[in-house]
PDB file of C-alpha atoms in Angstrom:
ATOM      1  CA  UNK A 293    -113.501 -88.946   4.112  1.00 43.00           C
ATOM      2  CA  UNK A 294    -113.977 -92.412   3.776  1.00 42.00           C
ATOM      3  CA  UNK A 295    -112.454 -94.208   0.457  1.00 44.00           C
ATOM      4  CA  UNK A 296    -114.762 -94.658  -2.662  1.00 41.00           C
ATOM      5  CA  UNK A 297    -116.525 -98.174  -2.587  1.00 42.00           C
ATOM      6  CA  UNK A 298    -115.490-100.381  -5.893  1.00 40.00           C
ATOM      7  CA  UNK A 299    -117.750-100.976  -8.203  1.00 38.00           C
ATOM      8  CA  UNK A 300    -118.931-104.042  -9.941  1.00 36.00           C
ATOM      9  CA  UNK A 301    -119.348-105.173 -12.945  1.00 35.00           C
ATOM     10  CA  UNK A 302    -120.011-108.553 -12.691  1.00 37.00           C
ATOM     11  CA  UNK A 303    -122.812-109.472  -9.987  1.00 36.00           C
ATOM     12  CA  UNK A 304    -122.044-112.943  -9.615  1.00 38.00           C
ATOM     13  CA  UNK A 305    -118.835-111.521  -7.868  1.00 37.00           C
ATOM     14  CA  UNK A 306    -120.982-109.870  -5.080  1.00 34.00           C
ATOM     15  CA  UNK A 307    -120.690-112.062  -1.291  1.00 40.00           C
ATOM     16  CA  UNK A 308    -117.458-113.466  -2.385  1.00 48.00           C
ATOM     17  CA  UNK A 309    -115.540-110.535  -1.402  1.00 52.00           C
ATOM     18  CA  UNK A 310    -115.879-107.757   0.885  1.00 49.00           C
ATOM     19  CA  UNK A 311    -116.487-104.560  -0.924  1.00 45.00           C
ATOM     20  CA  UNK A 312    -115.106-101.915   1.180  1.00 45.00           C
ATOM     21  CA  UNK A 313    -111.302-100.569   0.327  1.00 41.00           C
ATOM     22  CA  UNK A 314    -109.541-100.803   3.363  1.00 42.00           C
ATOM     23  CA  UNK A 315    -108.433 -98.377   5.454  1.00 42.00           C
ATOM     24  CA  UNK A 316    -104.636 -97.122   5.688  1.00 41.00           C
ATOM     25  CA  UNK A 317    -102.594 -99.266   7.404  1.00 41.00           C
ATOM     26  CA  UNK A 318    -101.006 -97.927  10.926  1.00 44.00           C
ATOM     27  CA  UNK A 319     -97.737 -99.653  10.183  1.00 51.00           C
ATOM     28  CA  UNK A 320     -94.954 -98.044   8.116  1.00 54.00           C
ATOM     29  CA  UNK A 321     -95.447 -98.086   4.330  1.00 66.00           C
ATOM     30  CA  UNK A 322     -92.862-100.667   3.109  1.00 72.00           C
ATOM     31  CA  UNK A 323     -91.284 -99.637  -0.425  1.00 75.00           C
ATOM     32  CA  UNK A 324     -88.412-100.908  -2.475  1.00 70.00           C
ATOM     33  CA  UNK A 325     -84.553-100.186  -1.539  1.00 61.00           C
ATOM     34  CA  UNK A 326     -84.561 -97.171  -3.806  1.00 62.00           C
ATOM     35  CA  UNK A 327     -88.179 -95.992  -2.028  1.00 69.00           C
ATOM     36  CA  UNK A 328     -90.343 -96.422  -5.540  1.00 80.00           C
ATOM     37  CA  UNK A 329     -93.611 -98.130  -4.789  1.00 88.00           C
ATOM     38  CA  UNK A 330     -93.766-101.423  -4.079  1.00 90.00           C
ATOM     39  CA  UNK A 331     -94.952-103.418  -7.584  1.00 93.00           C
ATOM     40  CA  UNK A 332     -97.629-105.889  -7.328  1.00 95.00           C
ATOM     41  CA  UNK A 333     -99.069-108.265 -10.377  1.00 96.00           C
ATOM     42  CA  UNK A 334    -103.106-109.668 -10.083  1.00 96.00           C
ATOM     43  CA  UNK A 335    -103.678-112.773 -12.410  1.00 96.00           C
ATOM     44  CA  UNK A 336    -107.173-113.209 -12.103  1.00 93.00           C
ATOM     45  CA  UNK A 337    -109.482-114.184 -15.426  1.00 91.00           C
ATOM     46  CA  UNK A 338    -112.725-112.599 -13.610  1.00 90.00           C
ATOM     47  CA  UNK A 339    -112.200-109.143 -14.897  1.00 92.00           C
ATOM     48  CA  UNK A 340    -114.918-107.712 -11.757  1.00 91.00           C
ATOM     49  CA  UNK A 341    -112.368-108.978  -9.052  1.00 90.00           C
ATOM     50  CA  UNK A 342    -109.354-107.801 -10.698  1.00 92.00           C
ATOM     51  CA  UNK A 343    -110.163-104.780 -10.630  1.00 93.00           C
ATOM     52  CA  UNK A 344    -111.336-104.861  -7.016  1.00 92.00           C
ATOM     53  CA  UNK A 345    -108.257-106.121  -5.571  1.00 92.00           C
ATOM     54  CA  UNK A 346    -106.128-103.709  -8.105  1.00 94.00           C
ATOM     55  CA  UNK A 347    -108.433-100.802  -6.616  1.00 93.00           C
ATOM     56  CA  UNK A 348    -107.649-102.041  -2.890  1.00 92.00           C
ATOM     57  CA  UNK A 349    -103.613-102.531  -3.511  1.00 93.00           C
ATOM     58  CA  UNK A 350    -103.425 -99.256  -5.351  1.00 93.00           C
ATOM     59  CA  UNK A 351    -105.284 -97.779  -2.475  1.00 90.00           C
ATOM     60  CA  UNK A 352    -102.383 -98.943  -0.008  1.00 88.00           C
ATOM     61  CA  UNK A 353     -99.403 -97.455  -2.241  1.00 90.00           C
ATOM     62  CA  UNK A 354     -98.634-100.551  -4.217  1.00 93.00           C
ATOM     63  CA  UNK A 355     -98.037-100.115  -7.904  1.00 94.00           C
ATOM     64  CA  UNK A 356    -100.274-102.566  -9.667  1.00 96.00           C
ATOM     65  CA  UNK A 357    -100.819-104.736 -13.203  1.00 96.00           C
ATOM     66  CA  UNK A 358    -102.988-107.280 -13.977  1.00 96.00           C
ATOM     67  CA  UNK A 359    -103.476-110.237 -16.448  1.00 96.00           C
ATOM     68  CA  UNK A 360    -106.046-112.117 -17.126  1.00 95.00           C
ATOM     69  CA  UNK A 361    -104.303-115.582 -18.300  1.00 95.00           C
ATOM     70  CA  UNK A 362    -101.552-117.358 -17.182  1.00 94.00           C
ATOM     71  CA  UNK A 363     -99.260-116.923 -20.662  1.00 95.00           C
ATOM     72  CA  UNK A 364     -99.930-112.892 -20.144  1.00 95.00           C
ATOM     73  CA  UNK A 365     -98.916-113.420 -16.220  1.00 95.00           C
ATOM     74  CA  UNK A 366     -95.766-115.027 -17.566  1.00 95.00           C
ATOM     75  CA  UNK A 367     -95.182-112.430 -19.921  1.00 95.00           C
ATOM     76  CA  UNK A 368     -95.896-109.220 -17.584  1.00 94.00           C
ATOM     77  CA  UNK A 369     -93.594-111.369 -15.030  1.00 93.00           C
ATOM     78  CA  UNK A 370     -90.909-110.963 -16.833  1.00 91.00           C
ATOM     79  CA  UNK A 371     -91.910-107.372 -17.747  1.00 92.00           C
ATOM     80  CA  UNK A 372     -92.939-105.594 -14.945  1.00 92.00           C
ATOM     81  CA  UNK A 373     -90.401-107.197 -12.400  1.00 89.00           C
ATOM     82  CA  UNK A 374     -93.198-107.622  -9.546  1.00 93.00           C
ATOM     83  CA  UNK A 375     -92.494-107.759  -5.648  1.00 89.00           C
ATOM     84  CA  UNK A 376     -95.116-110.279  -5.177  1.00 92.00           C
ATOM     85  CA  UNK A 377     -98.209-111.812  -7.661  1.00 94.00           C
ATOM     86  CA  UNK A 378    -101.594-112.591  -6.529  1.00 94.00           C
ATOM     87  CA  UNK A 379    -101.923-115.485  -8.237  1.00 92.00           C
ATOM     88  CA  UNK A 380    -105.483-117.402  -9.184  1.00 89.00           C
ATOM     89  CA  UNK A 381    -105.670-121.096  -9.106  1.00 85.00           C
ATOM     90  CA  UNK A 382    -107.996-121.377 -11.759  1.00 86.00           C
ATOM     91  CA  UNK A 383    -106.993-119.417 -15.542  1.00 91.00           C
ATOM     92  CA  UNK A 384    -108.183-120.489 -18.889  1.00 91.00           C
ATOM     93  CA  UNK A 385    -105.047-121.399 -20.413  1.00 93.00           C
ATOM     94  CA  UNK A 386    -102.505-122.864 -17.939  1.00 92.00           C
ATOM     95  CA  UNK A 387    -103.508-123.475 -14.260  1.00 88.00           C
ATOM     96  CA  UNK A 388    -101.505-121.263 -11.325  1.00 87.00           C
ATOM     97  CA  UNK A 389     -99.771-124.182 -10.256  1.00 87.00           C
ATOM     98  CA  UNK A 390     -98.126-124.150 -13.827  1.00 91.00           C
ATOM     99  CA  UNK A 391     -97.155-121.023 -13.791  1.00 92.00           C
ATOM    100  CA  UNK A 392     -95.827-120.955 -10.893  1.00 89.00           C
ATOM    101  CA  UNK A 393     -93.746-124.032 -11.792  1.00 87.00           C
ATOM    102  CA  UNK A 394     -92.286-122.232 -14.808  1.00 90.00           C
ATOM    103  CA  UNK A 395     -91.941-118.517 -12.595  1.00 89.00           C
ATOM    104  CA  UNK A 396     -89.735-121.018  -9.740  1.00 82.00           C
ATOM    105  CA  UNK A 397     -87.933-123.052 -12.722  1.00 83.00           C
ATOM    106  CA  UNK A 398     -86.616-119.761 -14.620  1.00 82.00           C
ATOM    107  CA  UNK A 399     -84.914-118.816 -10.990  1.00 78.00           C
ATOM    108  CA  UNK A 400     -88.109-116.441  -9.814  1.00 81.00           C
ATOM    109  CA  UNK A 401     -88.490-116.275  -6.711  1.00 78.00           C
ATOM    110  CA  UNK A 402     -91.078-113.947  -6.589  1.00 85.00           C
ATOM    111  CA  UNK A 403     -93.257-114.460  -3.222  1.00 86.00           C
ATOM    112  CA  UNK A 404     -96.476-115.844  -4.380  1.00 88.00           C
ATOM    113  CA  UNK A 405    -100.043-115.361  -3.131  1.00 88.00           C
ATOM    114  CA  UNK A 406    -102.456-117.981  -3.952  1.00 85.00           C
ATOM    115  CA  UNK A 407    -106.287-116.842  -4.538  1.00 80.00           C
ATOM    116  CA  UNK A 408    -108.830-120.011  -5.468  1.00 74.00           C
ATOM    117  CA  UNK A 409    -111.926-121.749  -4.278  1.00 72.00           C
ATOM    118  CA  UNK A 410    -110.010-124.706  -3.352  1.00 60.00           C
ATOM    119  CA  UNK A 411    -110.062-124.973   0.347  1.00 57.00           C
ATOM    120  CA  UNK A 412    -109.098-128.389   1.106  1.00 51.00           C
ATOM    121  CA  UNK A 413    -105.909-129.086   3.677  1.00 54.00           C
ATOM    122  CA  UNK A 414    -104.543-131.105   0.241  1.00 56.00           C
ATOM    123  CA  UNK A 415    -104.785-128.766  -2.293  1.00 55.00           C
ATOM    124  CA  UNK A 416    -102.869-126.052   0.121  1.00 56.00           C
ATOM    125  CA  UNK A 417    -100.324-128.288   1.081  1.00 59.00           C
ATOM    126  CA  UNK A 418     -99.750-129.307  -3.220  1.00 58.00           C
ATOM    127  CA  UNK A 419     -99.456-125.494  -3.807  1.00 55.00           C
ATOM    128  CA  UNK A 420     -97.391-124.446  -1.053  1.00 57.00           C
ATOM    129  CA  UNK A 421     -95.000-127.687  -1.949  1.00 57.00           C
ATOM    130  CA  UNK A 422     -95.100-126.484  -5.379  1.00 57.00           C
ATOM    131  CA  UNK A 423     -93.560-123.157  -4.323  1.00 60.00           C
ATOM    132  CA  UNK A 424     -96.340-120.623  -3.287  1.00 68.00           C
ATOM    133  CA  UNK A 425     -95.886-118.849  -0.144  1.00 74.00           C
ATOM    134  CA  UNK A 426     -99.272-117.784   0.923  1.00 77.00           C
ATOM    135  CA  UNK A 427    -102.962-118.878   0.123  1.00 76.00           C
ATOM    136  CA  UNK A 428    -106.415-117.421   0.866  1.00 80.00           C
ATOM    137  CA  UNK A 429    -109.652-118.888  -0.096  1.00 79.00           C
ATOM    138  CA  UNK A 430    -112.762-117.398  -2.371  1.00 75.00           C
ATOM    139  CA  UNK A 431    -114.913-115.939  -0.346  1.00 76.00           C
ATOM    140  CA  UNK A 432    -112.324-113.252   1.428  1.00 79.00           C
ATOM    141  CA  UNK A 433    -112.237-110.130   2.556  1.00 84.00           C
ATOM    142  CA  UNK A 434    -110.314-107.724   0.694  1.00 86.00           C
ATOM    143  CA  UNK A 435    -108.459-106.516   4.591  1.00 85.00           C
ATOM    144  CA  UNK A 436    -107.191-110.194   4.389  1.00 84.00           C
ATOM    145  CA  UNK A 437    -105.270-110.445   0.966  1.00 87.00           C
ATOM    146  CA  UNK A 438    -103.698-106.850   1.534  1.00 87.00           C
ATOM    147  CA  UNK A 439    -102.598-108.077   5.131  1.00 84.00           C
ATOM    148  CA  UNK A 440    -101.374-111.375   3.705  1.00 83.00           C
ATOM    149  CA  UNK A 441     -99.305-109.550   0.901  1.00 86.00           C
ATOM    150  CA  UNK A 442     -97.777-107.459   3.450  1.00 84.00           C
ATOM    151  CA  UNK A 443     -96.783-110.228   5.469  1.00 77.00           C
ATOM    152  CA  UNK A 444     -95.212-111.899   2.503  1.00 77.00           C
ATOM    153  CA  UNK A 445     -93.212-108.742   0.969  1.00 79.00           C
ATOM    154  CA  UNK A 446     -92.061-107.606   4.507  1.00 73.00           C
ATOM    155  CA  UNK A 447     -90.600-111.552   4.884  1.00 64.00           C
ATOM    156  CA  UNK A 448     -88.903-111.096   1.731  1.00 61.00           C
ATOM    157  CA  UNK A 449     -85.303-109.265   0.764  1.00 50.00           C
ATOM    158  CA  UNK A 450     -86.863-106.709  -1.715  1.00 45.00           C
ATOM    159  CA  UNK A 451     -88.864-104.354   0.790  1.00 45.00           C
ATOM    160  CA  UNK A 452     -87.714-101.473   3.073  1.00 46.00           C
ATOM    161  CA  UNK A 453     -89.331 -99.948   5.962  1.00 48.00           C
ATOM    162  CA  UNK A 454     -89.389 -96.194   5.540  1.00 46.00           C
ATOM    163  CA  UNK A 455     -89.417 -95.880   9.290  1.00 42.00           C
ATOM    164  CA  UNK A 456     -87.430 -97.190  12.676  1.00 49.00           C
ATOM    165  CA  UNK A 457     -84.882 -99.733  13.289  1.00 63.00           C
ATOM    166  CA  UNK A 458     -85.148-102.806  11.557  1.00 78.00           C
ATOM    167  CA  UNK A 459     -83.616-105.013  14.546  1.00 85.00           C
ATOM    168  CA  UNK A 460     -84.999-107.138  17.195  1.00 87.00           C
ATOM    169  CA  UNK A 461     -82.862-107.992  20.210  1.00 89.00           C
ATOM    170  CA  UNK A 462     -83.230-110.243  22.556  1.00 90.00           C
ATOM    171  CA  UNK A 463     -80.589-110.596  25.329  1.00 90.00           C
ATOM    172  CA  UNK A 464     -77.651-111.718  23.146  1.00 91.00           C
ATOM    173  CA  UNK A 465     -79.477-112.708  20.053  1.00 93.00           C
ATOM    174  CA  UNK A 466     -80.289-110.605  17.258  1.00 93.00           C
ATOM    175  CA  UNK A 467     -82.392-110.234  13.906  1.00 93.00           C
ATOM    176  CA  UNK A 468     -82.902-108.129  11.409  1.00 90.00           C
ATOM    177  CA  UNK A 469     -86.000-107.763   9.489  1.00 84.00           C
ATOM    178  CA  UNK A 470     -84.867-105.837   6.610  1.00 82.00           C
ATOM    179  CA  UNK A 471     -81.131-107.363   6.195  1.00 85.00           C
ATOM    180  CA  UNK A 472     -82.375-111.205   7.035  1.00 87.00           C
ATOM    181  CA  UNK A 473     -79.479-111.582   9.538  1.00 91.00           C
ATOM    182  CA  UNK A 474     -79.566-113.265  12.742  1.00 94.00           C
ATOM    183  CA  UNK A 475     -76.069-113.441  15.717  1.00 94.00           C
ATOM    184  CA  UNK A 476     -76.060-114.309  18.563  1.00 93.00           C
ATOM    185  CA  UNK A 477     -73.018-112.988  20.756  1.00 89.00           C
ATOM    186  CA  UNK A 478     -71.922-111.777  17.613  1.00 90.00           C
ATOM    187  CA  UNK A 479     -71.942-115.397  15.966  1.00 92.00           C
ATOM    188  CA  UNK A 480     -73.769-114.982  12.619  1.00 93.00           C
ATOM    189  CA  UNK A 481     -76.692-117.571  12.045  1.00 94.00           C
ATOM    190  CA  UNK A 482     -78.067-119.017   9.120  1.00 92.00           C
ATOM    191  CA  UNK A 483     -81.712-119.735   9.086  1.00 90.00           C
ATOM    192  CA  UNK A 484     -84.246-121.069   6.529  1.00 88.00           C
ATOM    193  CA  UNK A 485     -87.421-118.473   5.530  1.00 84.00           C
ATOM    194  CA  UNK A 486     -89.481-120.584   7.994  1.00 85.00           C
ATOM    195  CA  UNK A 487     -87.046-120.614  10.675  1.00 89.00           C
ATOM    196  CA  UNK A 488     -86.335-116.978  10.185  1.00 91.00           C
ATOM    197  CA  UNK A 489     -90.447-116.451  10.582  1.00 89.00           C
ATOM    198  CA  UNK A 490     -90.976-118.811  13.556  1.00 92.00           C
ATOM    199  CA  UNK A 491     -87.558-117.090  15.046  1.00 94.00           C
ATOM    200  CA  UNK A 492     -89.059-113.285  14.702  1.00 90.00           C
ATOM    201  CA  UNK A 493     -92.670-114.207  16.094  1.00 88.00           C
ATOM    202  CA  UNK A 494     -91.074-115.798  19.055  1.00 92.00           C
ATOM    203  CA  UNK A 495     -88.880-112.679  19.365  1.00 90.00           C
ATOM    204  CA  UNK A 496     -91.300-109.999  19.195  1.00 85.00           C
ATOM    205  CA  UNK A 497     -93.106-111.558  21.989  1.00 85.00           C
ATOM    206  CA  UNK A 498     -90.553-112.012  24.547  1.00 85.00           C
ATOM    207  CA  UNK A 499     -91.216-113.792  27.810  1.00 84.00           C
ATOM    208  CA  UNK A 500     -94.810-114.554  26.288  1.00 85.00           C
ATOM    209  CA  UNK A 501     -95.535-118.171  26.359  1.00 87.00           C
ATOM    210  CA  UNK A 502     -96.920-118.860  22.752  1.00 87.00           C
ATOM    211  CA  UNK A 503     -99.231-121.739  21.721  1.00 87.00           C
ATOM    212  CA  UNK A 504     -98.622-124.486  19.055  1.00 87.00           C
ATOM    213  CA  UNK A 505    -102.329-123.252  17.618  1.00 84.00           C
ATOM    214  CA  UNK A 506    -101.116-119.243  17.710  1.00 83.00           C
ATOM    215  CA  UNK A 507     -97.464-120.796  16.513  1.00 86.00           C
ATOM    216  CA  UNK A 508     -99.047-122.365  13.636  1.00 83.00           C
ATOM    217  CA  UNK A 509    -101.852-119.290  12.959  1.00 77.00           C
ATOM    218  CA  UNK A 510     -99.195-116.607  12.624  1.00 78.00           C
ATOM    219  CA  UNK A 511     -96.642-118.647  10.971  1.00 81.00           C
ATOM    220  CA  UNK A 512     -97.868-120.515   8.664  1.00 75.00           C
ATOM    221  CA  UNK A 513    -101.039-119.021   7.998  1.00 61.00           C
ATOM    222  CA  UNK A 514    -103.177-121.916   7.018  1.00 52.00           C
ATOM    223  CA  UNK A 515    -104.406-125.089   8.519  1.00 47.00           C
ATOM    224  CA  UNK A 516    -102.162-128.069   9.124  1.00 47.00           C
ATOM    225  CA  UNK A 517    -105.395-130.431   9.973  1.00 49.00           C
ATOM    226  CA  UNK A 518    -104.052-130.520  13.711  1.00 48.00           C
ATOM    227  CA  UNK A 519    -100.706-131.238  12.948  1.00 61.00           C
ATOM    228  CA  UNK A 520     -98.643-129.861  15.634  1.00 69.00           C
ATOM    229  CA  UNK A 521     -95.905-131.585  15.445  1.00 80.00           C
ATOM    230  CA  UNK A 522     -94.705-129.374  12.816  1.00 84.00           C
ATOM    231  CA  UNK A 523     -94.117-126.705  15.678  1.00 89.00           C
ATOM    232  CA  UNK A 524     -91.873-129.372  17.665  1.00 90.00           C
ATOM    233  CA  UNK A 525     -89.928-129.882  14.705  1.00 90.00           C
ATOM    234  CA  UNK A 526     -88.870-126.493  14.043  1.00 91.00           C
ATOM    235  CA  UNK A 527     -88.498-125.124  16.978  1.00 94.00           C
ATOM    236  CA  UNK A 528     -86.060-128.256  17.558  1.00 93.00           C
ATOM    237  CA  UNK A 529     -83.949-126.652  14.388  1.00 93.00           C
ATOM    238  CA  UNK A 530     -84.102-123.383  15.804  1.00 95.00           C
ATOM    239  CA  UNK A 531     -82.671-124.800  18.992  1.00 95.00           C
ATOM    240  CA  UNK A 532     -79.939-126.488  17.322  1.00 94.00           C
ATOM    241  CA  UNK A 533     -78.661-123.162  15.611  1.00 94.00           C
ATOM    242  CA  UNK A 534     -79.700-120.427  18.401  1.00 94.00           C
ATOM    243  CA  UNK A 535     -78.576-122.483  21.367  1.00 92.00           C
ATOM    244  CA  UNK A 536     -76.176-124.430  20.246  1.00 85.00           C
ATOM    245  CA  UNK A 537     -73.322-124.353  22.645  1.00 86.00           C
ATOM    246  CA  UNK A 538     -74.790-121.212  25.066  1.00 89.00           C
ATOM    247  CA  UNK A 539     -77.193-120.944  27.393  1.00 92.00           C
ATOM    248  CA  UNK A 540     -80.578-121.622  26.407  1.00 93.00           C
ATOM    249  CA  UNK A 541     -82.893-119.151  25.256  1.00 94.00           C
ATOM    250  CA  UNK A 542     -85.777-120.967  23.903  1.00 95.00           C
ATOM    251  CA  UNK A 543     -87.960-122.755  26.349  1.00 94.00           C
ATOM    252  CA  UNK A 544     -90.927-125.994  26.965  1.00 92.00           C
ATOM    253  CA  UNK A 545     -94.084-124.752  28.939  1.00 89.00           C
ATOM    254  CA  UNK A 546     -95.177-127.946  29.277  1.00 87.00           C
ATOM    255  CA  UNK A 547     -99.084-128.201  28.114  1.00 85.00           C
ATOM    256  CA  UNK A 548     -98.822-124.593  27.154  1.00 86.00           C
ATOM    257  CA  UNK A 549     -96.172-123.631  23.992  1.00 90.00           C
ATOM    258  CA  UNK A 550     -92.866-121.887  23.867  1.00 93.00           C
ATOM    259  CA  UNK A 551     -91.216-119.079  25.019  1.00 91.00           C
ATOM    260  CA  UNK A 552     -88.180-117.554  24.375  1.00 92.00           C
ATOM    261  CA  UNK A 553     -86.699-115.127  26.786  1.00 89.00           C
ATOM    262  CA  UNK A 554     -82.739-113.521  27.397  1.00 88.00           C
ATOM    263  CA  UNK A 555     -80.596-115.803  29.177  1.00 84.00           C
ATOM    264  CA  UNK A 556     -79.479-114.546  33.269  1.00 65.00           C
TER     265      UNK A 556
END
């Protein structure tokens, strides 16, 4: 039986969002370490959409609140201890970038999913800088914020798969999803969230030859107005930790991208 469609109450809200609930995901549920729902907060001021996306989320096993202002996303912040927030640019008190500010200056860390109708390359580079981890623009489909959620819990410390092994190995080198480790030949590697990302998409596609444009798509999620060279840089700080004195694992295809593969 297919899932109830969500109704509206506001019209002008219709053909910015896709309607439909989406349909269970075929990956494992994640939860948290003591396998309660995963909590999610919505701080949206259009009371029609909030409730859409609180329908969808609650649909996928997430335990949702919402708030309508950025004072009462503060406040419920605090309260309800979320996982992640889907946070709203635009609120009629204090903008998201605000409270975000004061969320990442009280030591929340909270991963942080920007929703607005800002869509220039500036304005998602000044809220990622400002701390956000994610960002989708108005119009969206409702398939997109619940699979850019999950990317952001599963890539931080507070979610738990409720099935299969959490590592990825590679020849010597190995990472954990759940635990945030990486070794290689035992040696233990630190690695920054981005590095950790680039690391396990280059991992889970072994002996694939990746593009700087698939690279940049599945890692950082947003546009970087053709600037590449962001790829080059990392992967030359991944290079410096994972091959650093051994034999190397990550590898140029000139013209093409990068591939990593276990060493002979």
């Amino acid at each position: 039986m297919a899932p109830p469609q969500a109704p509206h109450r506001n019209p002008s809200i219709l053909g910015r969002v896709t309607t439909s609930t989406p349909a269970p995901a075929a990956a494992p549920r994640l939860t948290r370490a003591d396998g309660s729902p995963l909590r999610v907060l919505v701080v949206d001021d259009e009371a029609s959409l909030t409730d859409l996306l609180s329908m969808a989320l609650r649909y996928e096993g997430y335990d949702v609140k919402a708030a309508a202002d950025g004072q009462g996303a503060l406040a419920l912040a605090r309260e309800f201890q979320p996982d992640a927030i889907v946070l709203d640019w635009m609120l009629p008190d204090i903008d998201g970038i605000q409270v975000l500010g004061r969320l990442r200056q009280g030591g929340d860390d909270t991963p942080i999913l920007f929703l607005t109708a800002k869509d220039s390359v500036e304005d998602r580079v000044s809220g990622l800088t400002a701390g956000g981890d994610d960002y989708v623009t108005k119009p969206f489909s409702l398939e997109e914020v619940v699979a850019r959620l999950r990317g952001l819990i599963r890539r931080s410390a507070s979610a738990i798969s409720e099935h299969g092994d959490s590592r990825i190995v590679v020849g010597d080198l190995v990472l954990d999803e759940e635990s945030y480790e990486v070794s290689r030949a035992g040696r233990e590697i630190e690695l920054t969230a981005t590095e950790f990302e680039l690391l396990r998409f280059l991992m889970r596609n072994p002996r694939r030859v990746l593009s700087k444009a698939q690279i940049l798509d599945r890692v950082w999620s947003y546009d970087f107005g053709g600037k590449s060279s962001v790829v080059e840089i990392y992967i030359s700080y991944l290079r410096k930790k994972i091959d650093a004195g051994e034999e190397p694992m990550i590898h140029t295809v000139r013209g093409v991208g990068y591939v990593i593969k276990p060493t002979s």
